[in-house]
């Protein structure tokens, strides 16, 4: 009976933390006047302040997401995470969702944040004595434009609580905007296959231009040789023209070679890691196979040496036989 009573009181205390306490208690609430130069103190029920911690129950939703995620349900995934010193908690699940469905996560978080902050703002501005006090639709409008860093100024909070919410909304909105920009940039970035295609097209174009530049160099070289051999005064202008075009063709040829070198370096940087790993695995497998072959050959050689020793021991006359002189 005592244990049941203690447990019931503990649950009652927990509920009193997350639910408003009934009663007629009131607190002093500072409200700015119309010109925001003086402060008016009004009495606000204590339920307004105690109703704000109710949103702390959202941690239950976070727990539910972590416990019902496929990372937590899969025993193999949890084992691999434990071996790598990674705990499968809400942060890990949230990072996974941001990697797989970033736009969906940002949209759900943004809409939920708007609804919650608008309700809190309406509660903070609810007991304002001014006739143009902020209601819930105006709170949603104010939170959205503050979240997007627009701020038209048609709706303004008149309490310090509302101002604190406006600052918090602006900070969170800046963070979400940065995350959205990063997600869009990642979506617009070319994939590895697309980069390979662009590099192949660029290399083909540069190869064709290099051939044209080499042909132009040979062409102007022949014209220079031709007009030098003729030695006619009227061909002096043509000789100078082809000499200039010859130098320009050489510079163009060198530029194309440099561009081809940069494209080749970019192609080398795009080497697939999986392909490189497979090549290394095949190389190591080939080295292991050769090592096993050498070990087997050495073992066969050792066996033959043992056979020769056994043969020498079985025929002692061969050991005592005098060596035949070559003389």
Short mmCIF file of C-alpha atoms in Angstrom, two decimals:
data_model
loop_
_atom_site.label_atom_id
_atom_site.label_comp_id
_atom_site.label_asym_id
_atom_site.label_seq_id
_atom_site.Cartn_x
_atom_site.Cartn_y
_atom_site.Cartn_z
CA UNK A 1 0.00 0.00 0.00
CA UNK A 2 2.82 2.39 0.83
CA UNK A 3 4.59 1.60 -2.46
CA UNK A 4 1.37 2.20 -4.41
CA UNK A 5 0.86 5.55 -2.66
CA UNK A 6 4.42 6.69 -3.36
CA UNK A 7 4.10 5.69 -7.00
CA UNK A 8 0.80 7.52 -7.35
CA UNK A 9 2.29 10.67 -5.83
CA UNK A 10 5.29 10.47 -8.16
CA UNK A 11 2.98 10.21 -11.16
CA UNK A 12 0.91 13.09 -9.83
CA UNK A 13 4.04 15.23 -9.50
CA UNK A 14 5.04 14.30 -13.03
CA UNK A 15 1.62 15.25 -14.36
CA UNK A 16 1.74 18.53 -12.48
CA UNK A 17 4.95 19.38 -14.29
CA UNK A 18 3.49 18.87 -17.75
CA UNK A 19 -0.14 19.91 -17.12
CA UNK A 20 -1.40 23.26 -15.79
CA UNK A 21 -2.28 23.39 -12.13
CA UNK A 22 -5.87 24.37 -11.48
CA UNK A 23 -6.41 27.44 -9.34
CA UNK A 24 -6.79 31.22 -9.38
CA UNK A 25 -3.16 32.17 -8.84
CA UNK A 26 -1.82 35.03 -10.94
CA UNK A 27 1.55 36.56 -11.75
CA UNK A 28 2.72 39.99 -12.85
CA UNK A 29 3.22 40.35 -16.60
CA UNK A 30 5.03 43.26 -18.26
CA UNK A 31 3.29 44.75 -21.31
CA UNK A 32 4.69 47.55 -23.47
CA UNK A 33 2.45 50.45 -24.34
CA UNK A 34 1.69 51.66 -27.84
CA UNK A 35 4.86 53.69 -28.34
CA UNK A 36 7.03 50.97 -26.67
CA UNK A 37 8.48 53.52 -24.25
CA UNK A 38 6.74 52.59 -21.01
CA UNK A 39 5.84 49.29 -19.39
CA UNK A 40 2.49 48.38 -17.89
CA UNK A 41 2.17 45.60 -15.31
CA UNK A 42 -0.89 43.38 -15.61
CA UNK A 43 -2.01 40.28 -13.76
CA UNK A 44 -1.96 37.05 -15.75
CA UNK A 45 -3.18 33.65 -14.50
CA UNK A 46 -0.44 31.25 -13.53
CA UNK A 47 -1.90 28.68 -15.93
CA UNK A 48 -0.43 30.63 -18.85
CA UNK A 49 3.10 30.14 -17.54
CA UNK A 50 2.56 26.54 -16.50
CA UNK A 51 1.02 25.58 -19.84
CA UNK A 52 4.25 26.23 -21.72
CA UNK A 53 6.16 23.20 -20.33
CA UNK A 54 3.48 20.93 -21.81
CA UNK A 55 5.44 20.94 -25.05
CA UNK A 56 8.26 19.14 -23.27
CA UNK A 57 6.19 16.03 -23.84
CA UNK A 58 7.48 16.08 -27.42
CA UNK A 59 10.41 14.05 -26.14
CA UNK A 60 7.97 11.11 -26.13
CA UNK A 61 7.57 11.54 -29.87
CA UNK A 62 11.36 11.57 -30.25
CA UNK A 63 11.59 8.36 -28.22
CA UNK A 64 8.90 6.79 -30.35
CA UNK A 65 10.81 7.69 -33.52
CA UNK A 66 14.01 6.17 -32.15
CA UNK A 67 12.37 2.97 -30.84
CA UNK A 68 10.29 2.35 -33.97
CA UNK A 69 13.03 3.15 -36.47
CA UNK A 70 14.39 0.41 -38.70
CA UNK A 71 17.90 1.07 -37.38
CA UNK A 72 16.79 0.23 -33.84
CA UNK A 73 14.68 -2.78 -34.85
CA UNK A 74 17.40 -4.38 -36.98
CA UNK A 75 19.69 -6.43 -34.73
CA UNK A 76 22.48 -6.52 -37.32
CA UNK A 77 22.50 -2.74 -37.60
CA UNK A 78 22.61 -2.35 -33.83
CA UNK A 79 25.49 -4.84 -33.59
CA UNK A 80 27.51 -3.01 -36.25
CA UNK A 81 26.77 0.31 -34.54
CA UNK A 82 27.91 -1.09 -31.18
CA UNK A 83 31.15 -2.35 -32.72
CA UNK A 84 31.80 1.13 -34.13
CA UNK A 85 30.90 2.80 -30.78
CA UNK A 86 27.75 4.40 -32.23
CA UNK A 87 24.57 4.57 -30.18
CA UNK A 88 21.31 4.16 -32.09
CA UNK A 89 19.44 7.07 -30.51
CA UNK A 90 17.22 9.89 -31.74
CA UNK A 91 20.17 11.94 -33.02
CA UNK A 92 21.39 9.03 -35.15
CA UNK A 93 17.87 8.40 -36.50
CA UNK A 94 17.41 12.11 -37.26
CA UNK A 95 20.72 12.27 -39.15
CA UNK A 96 19.70 9.21 -41.14
CA UNK A 97 16.36 10.78 -42.05
CA UNK A 98 18.08 14.03 -43.01
CA UNK A 99 20.38 12.06 -45.30
CA UNK A 100 17.58 10.04 -46.92
CA UNK A 101 14.64 12.52 -46.96
CA UNK A 102 15.97 15.98 -46.07
CA UNK A 103 13.12 17.99 -47.62
CA UNK A 104 10.45 15.93 -45.86
CA UNK A 105 12.15 16.35 -42.48
CA UNK A 106 12.59 20.11 -42.93
CA UNK A 107 8.96 20.60 -44.02
CA UNK A 108 7.55 18.61 -41.09
CA UNK A 109 9.81 20.39 -38.59
CA UNK A 110 9.00 23.82 -40.00
CA UNK A 111 5.22 23.36 -39.94
CA UNK A 112 5.30 21.88 -36.42
CA UNK A 113 7.52 24.73 -35.24
CA UNK A 114 5.16 27.33 -36.71
CA UNK A 115 2.11 25.81 -35.00
CA UNK A 116 3.76 25.48 -31.59
CA UNK A 117 5.41 28.90 -31.57
CA UNK A 118 2.22 30.59 -32.77
CA UNK A 119 0.26 29.03 -29.91
CA UNK A 120 2.87 30.09 -27.34
CA UNK A 121 2.92 33.62 -28.78
CA UNK A 122 -0.86 33.86 -28.63
CA UNK A 123 -0.74 32.81 -24.97
CA UNK A 124 1.94 35.39 -24.20
CA UNK A 125 -0.10 38.16 -25.88
CA UNK A 126 -3.50 36.85 -24.83
CA UNK A 127 -4.07 39.04 -21.76
CA UNK A 128 -2.91 42.25 -23.35
CA UNK A 129 -5.34 45.06 -22.59
CA UNK A 130 -4.89 46.67 -26.00
CA UNK A 131 -7.68 46.13 -28.55
CA UNK A 132 -5.20 45.11 -31.28
CA UNK A 133 -3.79 42.20 -29.27
CA UNK A 134 -2.40 39.27 -31.22
CA UNK A 135 -4.77 36.35 -31.77
CA UNK A 136 -3.83 32.91 -33.07
CA UNK A 137 -4.15 33.64 -36.84
CA UNK A 138 -2.06 36.79 -36.42
CA UNK A 139 0.43 34.78 -34.37
CA UNK A 140 0.85 32.29 -37.21
CA UNK A 141 1.35 35.17 -39.66
CA UNK A 142 3.90 36.83 -37.38
CA UNK A 143 5.83 33.58 -36.78
CA UNK A 144 5.98 32.78 -40.51
CA UNK A 145 7.28 36.17 -41.62
CA UNK A 146 9.75 36.26 -38.71
CA UNK A 147 10.89 32.73 -39.51
CA UNK A 148 11.60 33.79 -43.09
CA UNK A 149 13.43 36.94 -41.91
CA UNK A 150 10.95 39.24 -43.68
CA UNK A 151 9.26 41.21 -40.90
CA UNK A 152 6.63 43.55 -42.38
CA UNK A 153 5.99 45.22 -39.02
CA UNK A 154 2.20 45.04 -39.24
CA UNK A 155 2.09 42.64 -36.26
CA UNK A 156 4.40 43.28 -33.31
CA UNK A 157 4.59 41.64 -29.87
CA UNK A 158 3.96 43.84 -26.83
CA UNK A 159 5.43 41.58 -24.14
CA UNK A 160 8.95 40.49 -23.36
CA UNK A 161 7.82 36.89 -23.79
CA UNK A 162 6.68 37.65 -27.34
CA UNK A 163 9.94 39.40 -28.13
CA UNK A 164 11.93 36.43 -26.86
CA UNK A 165 9.83 34.15 -29.07
CA UNK A 166 10.46 36.43 -32.05
CA UNK A 167 14.22 36.27 -31.49
CA UNK A 168 14.12 32.48 -31.11
CA UNK A 169 12.01 32.14 -34.26
CA UNK A 170 14.46 34.25 -36.25
CA UNK A 171 17.45 32.19 -35.09
CA UNK A 172 15.74 28.88 -35.87
CA UNK A 173 14.57 30.23 -39.23
CA UNK A 174 18.12 31.19 -40.17
CA UNK A 175 19.32 27.69 -39.31
CA UNK A 176 16.55 26.00 -41.30
CA UNK A 177 17.21 28.31 -44.26
CA UNK A 178 20.89 27.35 -44.20
CA UNK A 179 19.99 23.66 -44.08
CA UNK A 180 17.56 24.12 -46.97
CA UNK A 181 20.22 25.86 -49.05
CA UNK A 182 22.65 23.01 -48.34
CA UNK A 183 20.04 20.41 -49.35
CA UNK A 184 19.22 22.23 -52.59
CA UNK A 185 22.93 22.60 -53.40
CA UNK A 186 23.44 18.88 -52.89
CA UNK A 187 20.45 18.11 -55.11
CA UNK A 188 21.78 20.38 -57.87
CA UNK A 189 25.29 18.94 -57.70
CA UNK A 190 26.29 16.60 -60.52
CA UNK A 191 26.59 12.93 -59.70
CA UNK A 192 29.73 10.91 -60.32
CA UNK A 193 28.36 9.41 -63.54
CA UNK A 194 27.31 12.82 -64.84
CA UNK A 195 30.78 14.19 -64.11
CA UNK A 196 32.30 11.27 -66.04
CA UNK A 197 30.07 12.09 -69.02
CA UNK A 198 31.03 15.78 -68.95
CA UNK A 199 34.72 14.95 -68.66
CA UNK A 200 34.47 12.55 -71.59
CA UNK A 201 32.75 15.19 -73.74
CA UNK A 202 35.33 17.82 -72.75
CA UNK A 203 38.20 15.44 -73.52
CA UNK A 204 36.72 14.60 -76.95
CA UNK A 205 36.30 18.29 -77.75
CA UNK A 206 39.86 19.12 -76.66
CA UNK A 207 41.27 16.21 -78.68
CA UNK A 208 39.52 17.50 -81.80
CA UNK A 209 40.74 21.06 -81.17
CA UNK A 210 44.26 19.77 -80.60
CA UNK A 211 44.23 18.06 -83.99
CA UNK A 212 43.01 21.26 -85.65
CA UNK A 213 45.72 23.29 -83.87
CA UNK A 214 48.43 20.82 -84.93
CA UNK A 215 47.16 20.94 -88.52
CA UNK A 216 47.20 24.76 -88.41
CA UNK A 217 50.82 24.72 -87.18
CA UNK A 218 51.86 22.47 -90.06
CA UNK A 219 49.88 24.55 -92.54
CA UNK A 220 51.45 27.87 -91.54
CA UNK A 221 54.89 26.24 -91.42
CA UNK A 222 54.47 25.18 -95.05
CA UNK A 223 53.32 28.68 -96.08
CA UNK A 224 56.30 30.26 -94.30
CA UNK A 225 58.67 27.90 -96.13
CA UNK A 226 56.92 28.62 -99.43
CA UNK A 227 57.09 32.41 -99.24
CA UNK A 228 60.68 32.34 -97.98
CA UNK A 229 61.72 30.27 -100.97
CA UNK A 230 59.92 32.57 -103.46
CA UNK A 231 61.58 35.72 -102.07
CA UNK A 232 59.21 38.08 -103.82
CA UNK A 233 58.60 41.58 -102.43
CA UNK A 234 54.85 41.25 -102.83
CA UNK A 235 54.84 38.11 -100.65
CA UNK A 236 56.48 39.84 -97.67
CA UNK A 237 53.10 40.74 -96.18
CA UNK A 238 51.83 37.17 -96.55
CA UNK A 239 55.01 35.87 -94.92
CA UNK A 240 54.52 38.11 -91.89
CA UNK A 241 50.84 37.12 -91.69
CA UNK A 242 51.60 33.39 -91.66
CA UNK A 243 54.40 33.88 -89.12
CA UNK A 244 51.92 35.55 -86.74
CA UNK A 245 49.36 32.83 -87.35
CA UNK A 246 52.09 30.23 -86.77
CA UNK A 247 52.90 31.66 -83.32
CA UNK A 248 49.19 31.93 -82.48
CA UNK A 249 48.66 28.28 -83.48
CA UNK A 250 51.54 27.18 -81.25
CA UNK A 251 50.06 29.08 -78.29
CA UNK A 252 46.65 27.57 -78.98
CA UNK A 253 48.19 24.09 -79.14
CA UNK A 254 49.92 24.60 -75.78
CA UNK A 255 46.70 25.92 -74.21
CA UNK A 256 44.75 22.88 -75.39
CA UNK A 257 47.41 20.55 -73.99
CA UNK A 258 47.13 22.31 -70.62
CA UNK A 259 43.33 22.00 -70.68
CA UNK A 260 43.65 18.30 -71.47
CA UNK A 261 45.99 17.87 -68.54
CA UNK A 262 43.47 19.50 -66.19
CA UNK A 263 40.65 17.31 -67.52
CA UNK A 264 42.83 14.23 -67.01
CA UNK A 265 43.54 15.26 -63.41
CA UNK A 266 39.81 15.73 -62.76
CA UNK A 267 39.11 12.31 -64.26
CA UNK A 268 41.71 10.74 -62.00
CA UNK A 269 40.09 12.42 -59.01
CA UNK A 270 36.76 10.83 -59.94
CA UNK A 271 38.05 7.28 -59.67
CA UNK A 272 35.43 5.15 -58.04
CA UNK A 273 36.46 4.08 -54.56
CA UNK A 274 34.62 0.78 -54.92
CA UNK A 275 36.47 0.00 -58.17
CA UNK A 276 39.79 0.88 -56.55
CA UNK A 277 38.95 -1.38 -53.63
CA UNK A 278 38.10 -4.25 -55.98
CA UNK A 279 41.38 -3.80 -57.84
CA UNK A 280 43.31 -3.85 -54.57
CA UNK A 281 41.42 -6.96 -53.47
CA UNK A 282 42.27 -8.74 -56.73
CA UNK A 283 45.91 -7.71 -56.41
CA UNK A 284 46.12 -8.99 -52.84
CA UNK A 285 44.39 -12.23 -53.85
CA UNK A 286 46.93 -12.74 -56.66
CA UNK A 287 49.84 -12.09 -54.28
CA UNK A 288 48.38 -14.55 -51.76
CA UNK A 289 47.97 -17.18 -54.47
CA UNK A 290 51.59 -16.77 -55.58
CA UNK A 291 52.77 -16.93 -51.99
CA UNK A 292 50.86 -20.17 -51.44
CA UNK A 293 52.40 -21.58 -54.63
CA UNK A 294 55.92 -20.70 -53.44
CA UNK A 295 55.22 -22.23 -50.03
CA UNK A 296 54.03 -25.46 -51.67
CA UNK A 297 57.16 -25.60 -53.85
CA UNK A 298 59.39 -25.08 -50.81
CA UNK A 299 57.56 -27.85 -48.96
CA UNK A 300 58.08 -30.20 -51.92
CA UNK A 301 61.77 -29.29 -51.96
CA UNK A 302 62.05 -30.03 -48.24
CA UNK A 303 60.38 -33.40 -48.75
CA UNK A 304 62.83 -34.30 -51.52
CA UNK A 305 65.77 -33.31 -49.30
CA UNK A 306 64.41 -35.58 -46.57
CA UNK A 307 64.07 -38.40 -49.09
CA UNK A 308 67.70 -37.95 -50.15
CA UNK A 309 68.81 -38.02 -46.52
CA UNK A 310 66.82 -41.20 -45.90
CA UNK A 311 68.38 -42.77 -48.98
CA UNK A 312 71.87 -41.84 -47.82
CA UNK A 313 71.19 -43.36 -44.40
CA UNK A 314 69.86 -46.60 -45.91
CA UNK A 315 73.03 -47.10 -48.03
CA UNK A 316 76.00 -46.51 -45.73
CA UNK A 317 78.46 -47.81 -48.34
CA UNK A 318 77.84 -44.71 -50.37
CA UNK A 319 79.01 -42.63 -47.42
CA UNK A 320 82.24 -44.61 -46.89
CA UNK A 321 83.14 -44.92 -50.56
CA UNK A 322 86.34 -43.12 -51.42
CA UNK A 323 85.96 -40.31 -53.85
CA UNK A 324 87.19 -41.04 -57.37
CA UNK A 325 90.22 -38.99 -58.30
CA UNK A 326 89.96 -36.97 -61.45
CA UNK A 327 93.66 -37.54 -62.11
#
